[in-house]
CSV table of C-alpha atoms in Angstrom, one decimal:
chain,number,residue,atom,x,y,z
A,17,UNK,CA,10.4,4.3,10.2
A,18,UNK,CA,8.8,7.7,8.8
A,19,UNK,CA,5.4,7.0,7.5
A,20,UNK,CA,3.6,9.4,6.4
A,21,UNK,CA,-0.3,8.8,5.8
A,22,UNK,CA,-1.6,11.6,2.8
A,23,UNK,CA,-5.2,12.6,1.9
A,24,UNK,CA,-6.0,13.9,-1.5
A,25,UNK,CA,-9.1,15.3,-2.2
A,26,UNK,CA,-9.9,15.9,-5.5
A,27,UNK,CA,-12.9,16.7,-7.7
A,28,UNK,CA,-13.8,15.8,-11.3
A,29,UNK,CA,-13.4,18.2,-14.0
A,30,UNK,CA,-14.9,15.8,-16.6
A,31,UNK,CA,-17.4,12.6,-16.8
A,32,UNK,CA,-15.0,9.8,-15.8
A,33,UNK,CA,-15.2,5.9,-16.2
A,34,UNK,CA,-13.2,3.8,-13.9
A,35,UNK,CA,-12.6,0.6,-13.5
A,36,UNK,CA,-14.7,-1.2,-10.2
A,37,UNK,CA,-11.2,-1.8,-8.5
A,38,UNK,CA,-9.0,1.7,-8.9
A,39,UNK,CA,-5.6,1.2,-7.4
A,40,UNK,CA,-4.2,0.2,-11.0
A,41,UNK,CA,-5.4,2.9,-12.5
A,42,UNK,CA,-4.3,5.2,-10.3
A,43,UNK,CA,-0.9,3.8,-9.6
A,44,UNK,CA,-0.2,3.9,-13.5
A,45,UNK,CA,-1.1,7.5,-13.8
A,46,UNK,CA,1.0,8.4,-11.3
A,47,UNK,CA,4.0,6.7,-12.7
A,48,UNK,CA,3.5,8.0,-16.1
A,49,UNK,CA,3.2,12.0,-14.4
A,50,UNK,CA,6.3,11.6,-11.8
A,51,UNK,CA,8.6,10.0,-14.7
A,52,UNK,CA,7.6,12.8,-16.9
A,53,UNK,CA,8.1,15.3,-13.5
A,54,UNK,CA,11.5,14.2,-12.9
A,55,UNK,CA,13.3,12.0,-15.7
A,56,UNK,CA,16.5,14.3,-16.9
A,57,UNK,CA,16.7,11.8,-20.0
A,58,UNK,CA,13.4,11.5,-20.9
A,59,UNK,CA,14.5,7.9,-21.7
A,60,UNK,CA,11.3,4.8,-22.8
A,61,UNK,CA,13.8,1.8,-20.6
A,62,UNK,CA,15.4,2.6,-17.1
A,63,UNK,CA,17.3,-0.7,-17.6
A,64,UNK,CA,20.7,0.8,-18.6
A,65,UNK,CA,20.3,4.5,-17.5
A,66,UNK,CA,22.9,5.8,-15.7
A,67,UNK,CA,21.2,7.8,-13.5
A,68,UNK,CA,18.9,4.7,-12.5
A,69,UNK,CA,20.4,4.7,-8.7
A,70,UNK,CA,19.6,8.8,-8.1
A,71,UNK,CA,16.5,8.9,-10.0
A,72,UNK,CA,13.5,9.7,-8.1
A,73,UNK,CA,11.3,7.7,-10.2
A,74,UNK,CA,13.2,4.7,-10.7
A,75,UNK,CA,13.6,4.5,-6.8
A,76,UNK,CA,9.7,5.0,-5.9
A,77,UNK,CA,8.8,3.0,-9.3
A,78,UNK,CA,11.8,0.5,-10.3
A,79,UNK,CA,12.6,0.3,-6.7
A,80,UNK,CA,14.5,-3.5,-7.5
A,81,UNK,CA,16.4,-2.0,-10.2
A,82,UNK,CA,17.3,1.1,-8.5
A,83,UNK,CA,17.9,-0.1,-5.1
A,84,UNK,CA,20.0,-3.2,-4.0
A,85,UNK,CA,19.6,-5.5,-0.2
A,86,UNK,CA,22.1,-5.0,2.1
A,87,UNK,CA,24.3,-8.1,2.1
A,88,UNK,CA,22.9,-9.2,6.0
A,89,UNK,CA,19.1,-8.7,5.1
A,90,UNK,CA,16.6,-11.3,4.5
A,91,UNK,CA,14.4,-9.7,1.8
A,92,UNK,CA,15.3,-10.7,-2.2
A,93,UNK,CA,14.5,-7.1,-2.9
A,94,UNK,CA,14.1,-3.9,-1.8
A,95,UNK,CA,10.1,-3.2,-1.6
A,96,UNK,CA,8.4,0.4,-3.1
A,97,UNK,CA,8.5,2.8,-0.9
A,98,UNK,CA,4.6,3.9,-1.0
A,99,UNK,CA,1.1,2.2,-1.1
A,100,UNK,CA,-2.0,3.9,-3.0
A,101,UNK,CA,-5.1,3.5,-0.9
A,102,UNK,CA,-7.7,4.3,-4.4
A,103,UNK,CA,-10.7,5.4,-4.0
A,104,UNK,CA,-12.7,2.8,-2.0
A,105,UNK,CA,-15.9,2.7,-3.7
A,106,UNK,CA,-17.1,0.2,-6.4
A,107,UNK,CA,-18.8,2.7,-8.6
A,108,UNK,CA,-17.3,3.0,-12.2
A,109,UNK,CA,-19.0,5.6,-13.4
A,110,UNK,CA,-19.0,9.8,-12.3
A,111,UNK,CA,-20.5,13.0,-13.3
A,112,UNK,CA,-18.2,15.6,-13.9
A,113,UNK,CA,-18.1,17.5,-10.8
A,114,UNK,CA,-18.1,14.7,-8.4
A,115,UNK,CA,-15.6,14.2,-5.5
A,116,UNK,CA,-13.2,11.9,-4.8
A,117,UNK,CA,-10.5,11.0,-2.1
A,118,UNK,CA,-7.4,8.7,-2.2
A,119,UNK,CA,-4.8,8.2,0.0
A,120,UNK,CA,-0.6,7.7,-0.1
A,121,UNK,CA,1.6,6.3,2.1
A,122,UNK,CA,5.4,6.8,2.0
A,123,UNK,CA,8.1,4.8,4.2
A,124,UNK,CA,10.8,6.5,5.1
A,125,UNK,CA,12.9,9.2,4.0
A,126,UNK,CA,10.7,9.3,0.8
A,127,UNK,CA,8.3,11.4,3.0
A,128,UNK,CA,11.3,14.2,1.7
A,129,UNK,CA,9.9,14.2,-1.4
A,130,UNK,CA,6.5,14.6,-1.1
A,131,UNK,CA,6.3,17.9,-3.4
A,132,UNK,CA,7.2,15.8,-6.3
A,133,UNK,CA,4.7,13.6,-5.4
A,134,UNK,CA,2.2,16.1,-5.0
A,135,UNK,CA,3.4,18.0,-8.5
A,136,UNK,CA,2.7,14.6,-10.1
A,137,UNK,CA,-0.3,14.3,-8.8
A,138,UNK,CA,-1.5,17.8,-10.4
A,139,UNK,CA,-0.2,17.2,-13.9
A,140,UNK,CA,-2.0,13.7,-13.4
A,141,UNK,CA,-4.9,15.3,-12.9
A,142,UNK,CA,-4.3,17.5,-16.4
A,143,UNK,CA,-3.8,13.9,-18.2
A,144,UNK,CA,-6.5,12.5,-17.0
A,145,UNK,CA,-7.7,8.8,-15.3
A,146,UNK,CA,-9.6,6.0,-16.9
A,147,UNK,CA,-11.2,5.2,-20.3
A,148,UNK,CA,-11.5,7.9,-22.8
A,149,UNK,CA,-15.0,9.8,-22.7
A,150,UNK,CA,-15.1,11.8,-26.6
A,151,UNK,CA,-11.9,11.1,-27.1
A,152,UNK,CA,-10.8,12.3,-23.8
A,153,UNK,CA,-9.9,10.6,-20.5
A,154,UNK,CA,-11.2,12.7,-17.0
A,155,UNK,CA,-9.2,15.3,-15.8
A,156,UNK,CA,-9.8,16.4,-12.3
A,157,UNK,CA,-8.0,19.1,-9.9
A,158,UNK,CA,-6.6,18.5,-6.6
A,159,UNK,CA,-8.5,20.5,-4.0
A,160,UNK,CA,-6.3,19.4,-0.9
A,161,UNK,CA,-3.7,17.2,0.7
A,162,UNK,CA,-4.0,16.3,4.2
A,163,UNK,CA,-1.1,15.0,6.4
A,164,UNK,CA,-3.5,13.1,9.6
A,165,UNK,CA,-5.9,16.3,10.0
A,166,UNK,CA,-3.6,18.9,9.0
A,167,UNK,CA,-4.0,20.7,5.8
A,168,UNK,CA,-0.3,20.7,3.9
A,169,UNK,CA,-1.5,22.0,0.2
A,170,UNK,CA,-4.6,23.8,-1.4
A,171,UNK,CA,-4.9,24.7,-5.0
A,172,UNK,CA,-5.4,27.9,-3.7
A,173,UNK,CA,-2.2,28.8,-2.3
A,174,UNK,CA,-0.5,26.3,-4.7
A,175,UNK,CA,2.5,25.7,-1.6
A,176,UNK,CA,3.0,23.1,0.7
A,177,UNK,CA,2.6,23.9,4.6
A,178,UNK,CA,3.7,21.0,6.8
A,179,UNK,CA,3.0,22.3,10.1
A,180,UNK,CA,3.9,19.2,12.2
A,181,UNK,CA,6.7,16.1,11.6
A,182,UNK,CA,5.8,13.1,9.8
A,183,UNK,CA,5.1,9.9,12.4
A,184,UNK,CA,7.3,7.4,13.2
A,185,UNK,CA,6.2,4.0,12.6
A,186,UNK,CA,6.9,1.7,15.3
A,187,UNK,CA,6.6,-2.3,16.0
A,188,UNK,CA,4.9,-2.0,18.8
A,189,UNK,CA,5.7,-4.1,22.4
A,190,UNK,CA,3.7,-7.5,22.7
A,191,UNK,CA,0.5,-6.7,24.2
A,192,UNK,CA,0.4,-7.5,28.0
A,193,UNK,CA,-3.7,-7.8,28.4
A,194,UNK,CA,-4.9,-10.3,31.5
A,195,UNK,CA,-6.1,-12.6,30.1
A,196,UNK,CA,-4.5,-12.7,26.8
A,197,UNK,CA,-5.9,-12.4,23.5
A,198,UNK,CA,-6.9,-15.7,22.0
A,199,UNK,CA,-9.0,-14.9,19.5
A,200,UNK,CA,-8.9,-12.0,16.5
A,201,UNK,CA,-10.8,-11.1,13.4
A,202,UNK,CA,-9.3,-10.1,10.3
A,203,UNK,CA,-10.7,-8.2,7.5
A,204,UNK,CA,-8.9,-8.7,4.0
A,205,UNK,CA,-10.1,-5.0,2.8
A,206,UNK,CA,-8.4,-5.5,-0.5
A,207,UNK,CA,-7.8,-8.2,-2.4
A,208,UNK,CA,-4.8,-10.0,-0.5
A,209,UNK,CA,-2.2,-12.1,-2.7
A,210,UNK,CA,0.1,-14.1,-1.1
A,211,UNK,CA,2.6,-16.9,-2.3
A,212,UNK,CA,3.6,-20.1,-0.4
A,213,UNK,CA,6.1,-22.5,-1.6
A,214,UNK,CA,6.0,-20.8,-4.9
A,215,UNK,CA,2.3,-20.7,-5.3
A,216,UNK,CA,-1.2,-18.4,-4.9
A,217,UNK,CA,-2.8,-19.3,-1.8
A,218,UNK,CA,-6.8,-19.4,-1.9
A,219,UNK,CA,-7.1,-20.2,2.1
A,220,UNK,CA,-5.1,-18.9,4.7
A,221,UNK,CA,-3.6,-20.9,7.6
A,222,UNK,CA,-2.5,-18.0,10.2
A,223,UNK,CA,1.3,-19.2,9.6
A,224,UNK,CA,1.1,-18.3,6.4
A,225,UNK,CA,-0.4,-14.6,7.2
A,226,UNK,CA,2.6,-14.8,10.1
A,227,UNK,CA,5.3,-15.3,7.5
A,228,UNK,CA,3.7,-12.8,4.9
A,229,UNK,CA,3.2,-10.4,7.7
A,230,UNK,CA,7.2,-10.8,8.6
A,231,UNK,CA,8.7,-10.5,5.4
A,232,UNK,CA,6.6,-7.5,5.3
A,233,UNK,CA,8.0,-5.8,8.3
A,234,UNK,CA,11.6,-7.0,7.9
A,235,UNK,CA,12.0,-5.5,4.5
A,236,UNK,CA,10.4,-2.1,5.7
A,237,UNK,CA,12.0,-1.7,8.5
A,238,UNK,CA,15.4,-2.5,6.5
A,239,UNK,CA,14.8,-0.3,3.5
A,240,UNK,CA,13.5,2.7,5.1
A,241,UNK,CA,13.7,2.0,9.3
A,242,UNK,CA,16.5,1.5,11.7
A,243,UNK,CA,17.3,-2.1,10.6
A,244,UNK,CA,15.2,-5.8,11.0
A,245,UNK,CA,13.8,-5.7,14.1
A,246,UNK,CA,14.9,-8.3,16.3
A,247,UNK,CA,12.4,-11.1,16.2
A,248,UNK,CA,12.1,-14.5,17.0
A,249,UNK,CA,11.0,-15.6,13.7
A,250,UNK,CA,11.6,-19.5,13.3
A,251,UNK,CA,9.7,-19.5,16.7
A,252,UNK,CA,6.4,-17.2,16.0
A,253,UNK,CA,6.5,-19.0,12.6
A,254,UNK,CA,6.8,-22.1,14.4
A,255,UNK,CA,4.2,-21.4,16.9
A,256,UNK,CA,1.7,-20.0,14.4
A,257,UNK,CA,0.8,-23.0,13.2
A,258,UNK,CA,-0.8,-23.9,16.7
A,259,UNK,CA,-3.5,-20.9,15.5
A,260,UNK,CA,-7.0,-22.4,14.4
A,261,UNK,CA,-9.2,-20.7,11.9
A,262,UNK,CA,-12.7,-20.9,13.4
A,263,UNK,CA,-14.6,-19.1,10.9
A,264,UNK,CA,-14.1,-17.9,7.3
A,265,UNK,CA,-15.9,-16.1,4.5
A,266,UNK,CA,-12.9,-15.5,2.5
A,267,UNK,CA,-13.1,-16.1,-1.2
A,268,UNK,CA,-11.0,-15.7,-4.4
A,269,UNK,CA,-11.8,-12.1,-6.4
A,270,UNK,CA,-10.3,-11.8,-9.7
A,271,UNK,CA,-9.1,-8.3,-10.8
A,272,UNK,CA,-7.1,-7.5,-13.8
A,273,UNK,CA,-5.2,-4.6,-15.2
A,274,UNK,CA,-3.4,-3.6,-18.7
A,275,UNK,CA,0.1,-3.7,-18.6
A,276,UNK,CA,1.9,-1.0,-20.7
A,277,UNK,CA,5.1,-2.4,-20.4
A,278,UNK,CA,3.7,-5.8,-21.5
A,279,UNK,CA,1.4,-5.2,-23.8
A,280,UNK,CA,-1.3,-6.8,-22.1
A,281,UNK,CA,-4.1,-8.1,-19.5
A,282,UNK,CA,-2.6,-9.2,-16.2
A,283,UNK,CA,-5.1,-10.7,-13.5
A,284,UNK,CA,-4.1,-9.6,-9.9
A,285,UNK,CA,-6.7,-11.2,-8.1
A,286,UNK,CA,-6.4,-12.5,-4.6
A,287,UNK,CA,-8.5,-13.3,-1.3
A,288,UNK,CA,-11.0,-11.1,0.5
A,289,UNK,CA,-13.2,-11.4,3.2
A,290,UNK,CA,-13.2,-12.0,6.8
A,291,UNK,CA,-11.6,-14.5,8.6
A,292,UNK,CA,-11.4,-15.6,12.8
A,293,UNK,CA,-8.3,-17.1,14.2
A,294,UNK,CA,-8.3,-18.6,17.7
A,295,UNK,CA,-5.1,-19.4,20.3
A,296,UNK,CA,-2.4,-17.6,22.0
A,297,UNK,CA,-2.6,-14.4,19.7
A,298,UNK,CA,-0.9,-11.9,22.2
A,299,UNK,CA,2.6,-12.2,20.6
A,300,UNK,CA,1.2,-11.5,16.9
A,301,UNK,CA,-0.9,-8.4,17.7
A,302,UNK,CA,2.2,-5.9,16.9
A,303,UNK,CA,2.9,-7.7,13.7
A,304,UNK,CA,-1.2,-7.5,12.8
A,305,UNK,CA,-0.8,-3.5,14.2
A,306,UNK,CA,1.8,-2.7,11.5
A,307,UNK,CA,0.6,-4.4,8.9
A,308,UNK,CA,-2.7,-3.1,8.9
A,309,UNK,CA,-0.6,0.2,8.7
A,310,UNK,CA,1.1,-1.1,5.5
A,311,UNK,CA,-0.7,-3.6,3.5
A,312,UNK,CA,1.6,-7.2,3.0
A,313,UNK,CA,1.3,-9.7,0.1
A,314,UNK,CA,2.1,-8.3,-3.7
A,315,UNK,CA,0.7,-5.5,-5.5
A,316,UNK,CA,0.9,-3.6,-2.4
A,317,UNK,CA,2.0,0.1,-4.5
A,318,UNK,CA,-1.8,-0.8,-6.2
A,319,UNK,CA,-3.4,-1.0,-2.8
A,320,UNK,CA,-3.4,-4.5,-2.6
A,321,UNK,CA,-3.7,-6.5,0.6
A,322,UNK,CA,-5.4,-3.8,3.1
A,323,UNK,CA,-6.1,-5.6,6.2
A,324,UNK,CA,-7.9,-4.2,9.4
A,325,UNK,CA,-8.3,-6.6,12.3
A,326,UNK,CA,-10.0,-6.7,16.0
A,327,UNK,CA,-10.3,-8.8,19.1
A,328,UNK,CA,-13.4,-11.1,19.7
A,329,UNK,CA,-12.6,-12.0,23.1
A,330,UNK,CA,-14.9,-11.1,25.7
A,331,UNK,CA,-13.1,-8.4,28.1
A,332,UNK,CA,-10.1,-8.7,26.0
A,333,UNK,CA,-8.0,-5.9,25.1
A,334,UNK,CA,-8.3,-4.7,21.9
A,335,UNK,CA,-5.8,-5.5,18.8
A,336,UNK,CA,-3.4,-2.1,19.0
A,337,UNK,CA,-5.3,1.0,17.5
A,338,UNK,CA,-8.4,-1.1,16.9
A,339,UNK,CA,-11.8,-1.7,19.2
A,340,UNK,CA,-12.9,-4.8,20.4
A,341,UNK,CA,-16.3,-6.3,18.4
A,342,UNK,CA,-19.5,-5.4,19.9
């Protein structure tokens, strides 16, 4: 699967006030500046458009209604085909002048489109992010987009130099360390929201995690990869449940954001923290690898449910692109 990892950089033209968590925020904005980029109807409902299937915007931002499963997958719907990684920092208010960096991932053949993306993101920039300050919300300008360490765009050229190929996401091979992992720490960077059996969970047994981190990688890899990947998934389900938390300091966070579309507050909160499994991990380290990669749970498109993760065994080998704890 193509996935392409971008860096803005941008800087404040105006006083801004954002909200502590930004990944709402941002993800809004951006829908509102690529609809108005490239909707040829300039229609207020996708619902019954005709173009609704070919539409750039309805496949990034209505991707369900848009995009159908193919009749042999497993996921109920086809997932977005980016994440927004906001700004991390809890700071709500800034000076005009001030910097700021964000980051957006696309899956697939998506990566395509990035000058869209990018045009959006400049005439979000001329709207504007966050509350109104006199009657005006913060503009800012984007300075640069990055593609790993690569400069692609600068406002001074105004064009978009990709000077090496998007990467190729892979599930990686079980790890083969001697002896094998047994025991891994997980960060929940963002707020992580996950159902089981219908409802919000506020712990997290690892089979849970295991079937939130496979639903994840089966719909990705189906939607913008080669296919499922071949997976044993009744059994690693199966054989999660033999993983023991040790240690936990994971706790509910309640976020919230204003719904256009509704009319109102919706609360998107979900767990965060940190949070120690223990037992035969080797077989679950690619699935931790990707994810970490991707985000899992819901909200993902607002930068929900970041994880990072590494190994706590003495002499162990590290979880796949992470170190081991000191």
């Amino acid at each position: 699967m193509l996935y392409g990892q971008y860096r803005f950089h941008c800087r404040l033209d105006r006083d801004a006030a954002l909200p502590a968590y930004k990944g709402s925020t941002f993800r809004g904005a951006f829908g509102i500046a690529l609809k108005q980029v490239v909707c040829a109807l300039k229609r207020r409902s996708c619902d019954d458009c005709l173009l609704r299937g070919q539409c750039l915007y309805t496949r990034v931002f209505e991707t369900p209604l848009a995009l159908a499963p193919e009749k042999e997958s497993r996921m109920a719907q086809v997932p977005h085909p980016f994440v927004i990684q906001p700004p991390a920092t809890e700071q709500t208010d800034f000076p005009a002048g001030a910097d700021f960096d964000f980051e957006l991932l696309l899956f697939g053949e998506f990566n395509q489109h990035l000058p869209y993306f990018i045009y959006a993101f400049n005439r979000m920039g001329h709207t504007g992010l966050g509350k109104k300050l006199n009657g005006r919300r913060a503009a800012f300008t984007l300075e640069t987009v990055h593609l790993n360490d690569a400069e692609i765009y600068s406002k001074t050229t105004r064009s978009i130099r990709v000077k090496k190929s998007v990467p190729v996401l892979h599930l990686p091979d079980p790890a083969t360390a001697d002896p094998p992992t047994t025991r891994v720490r997980i960060t929940l960077e963002t707020p992580l929201r996950l159902k089981y059996r219908n409802r919000f969970k506020a712990d997290l047994p690892f089979h849970v995690l295991v079937r939130a981190m496979l639903r994840r990688i089966s719909s990705l890899m189906a939607a913008y990869g080669n296919g499922e990947p071949a997976l044993d998934y009744t059994g690693l389900v199966a054989r999660a449940e033999n993983i023991k938390i040790t240690d936990s300091t994971l706790k509910w966070v309640d976020l919230s954001r204003y719904s256009n579309r509704q009319n109102s507050k919706l609360f998107i909160g979900g767990l965060a923290g940190i949070i120690t499994y223990q037992g035969d991990m080797t077989d679950y380290l690619p699935l931790i690898e990707f994810c970490s990669k991707t985000h899992i749970g819901k909200q993902t498109a607002f930068g929900l449910g970041k994880i990072s993760a590494e190994s706590v065994d003495p002499g162990a080998a590290a979880v796949p692109g992470h170190v081991n704890a000191a």
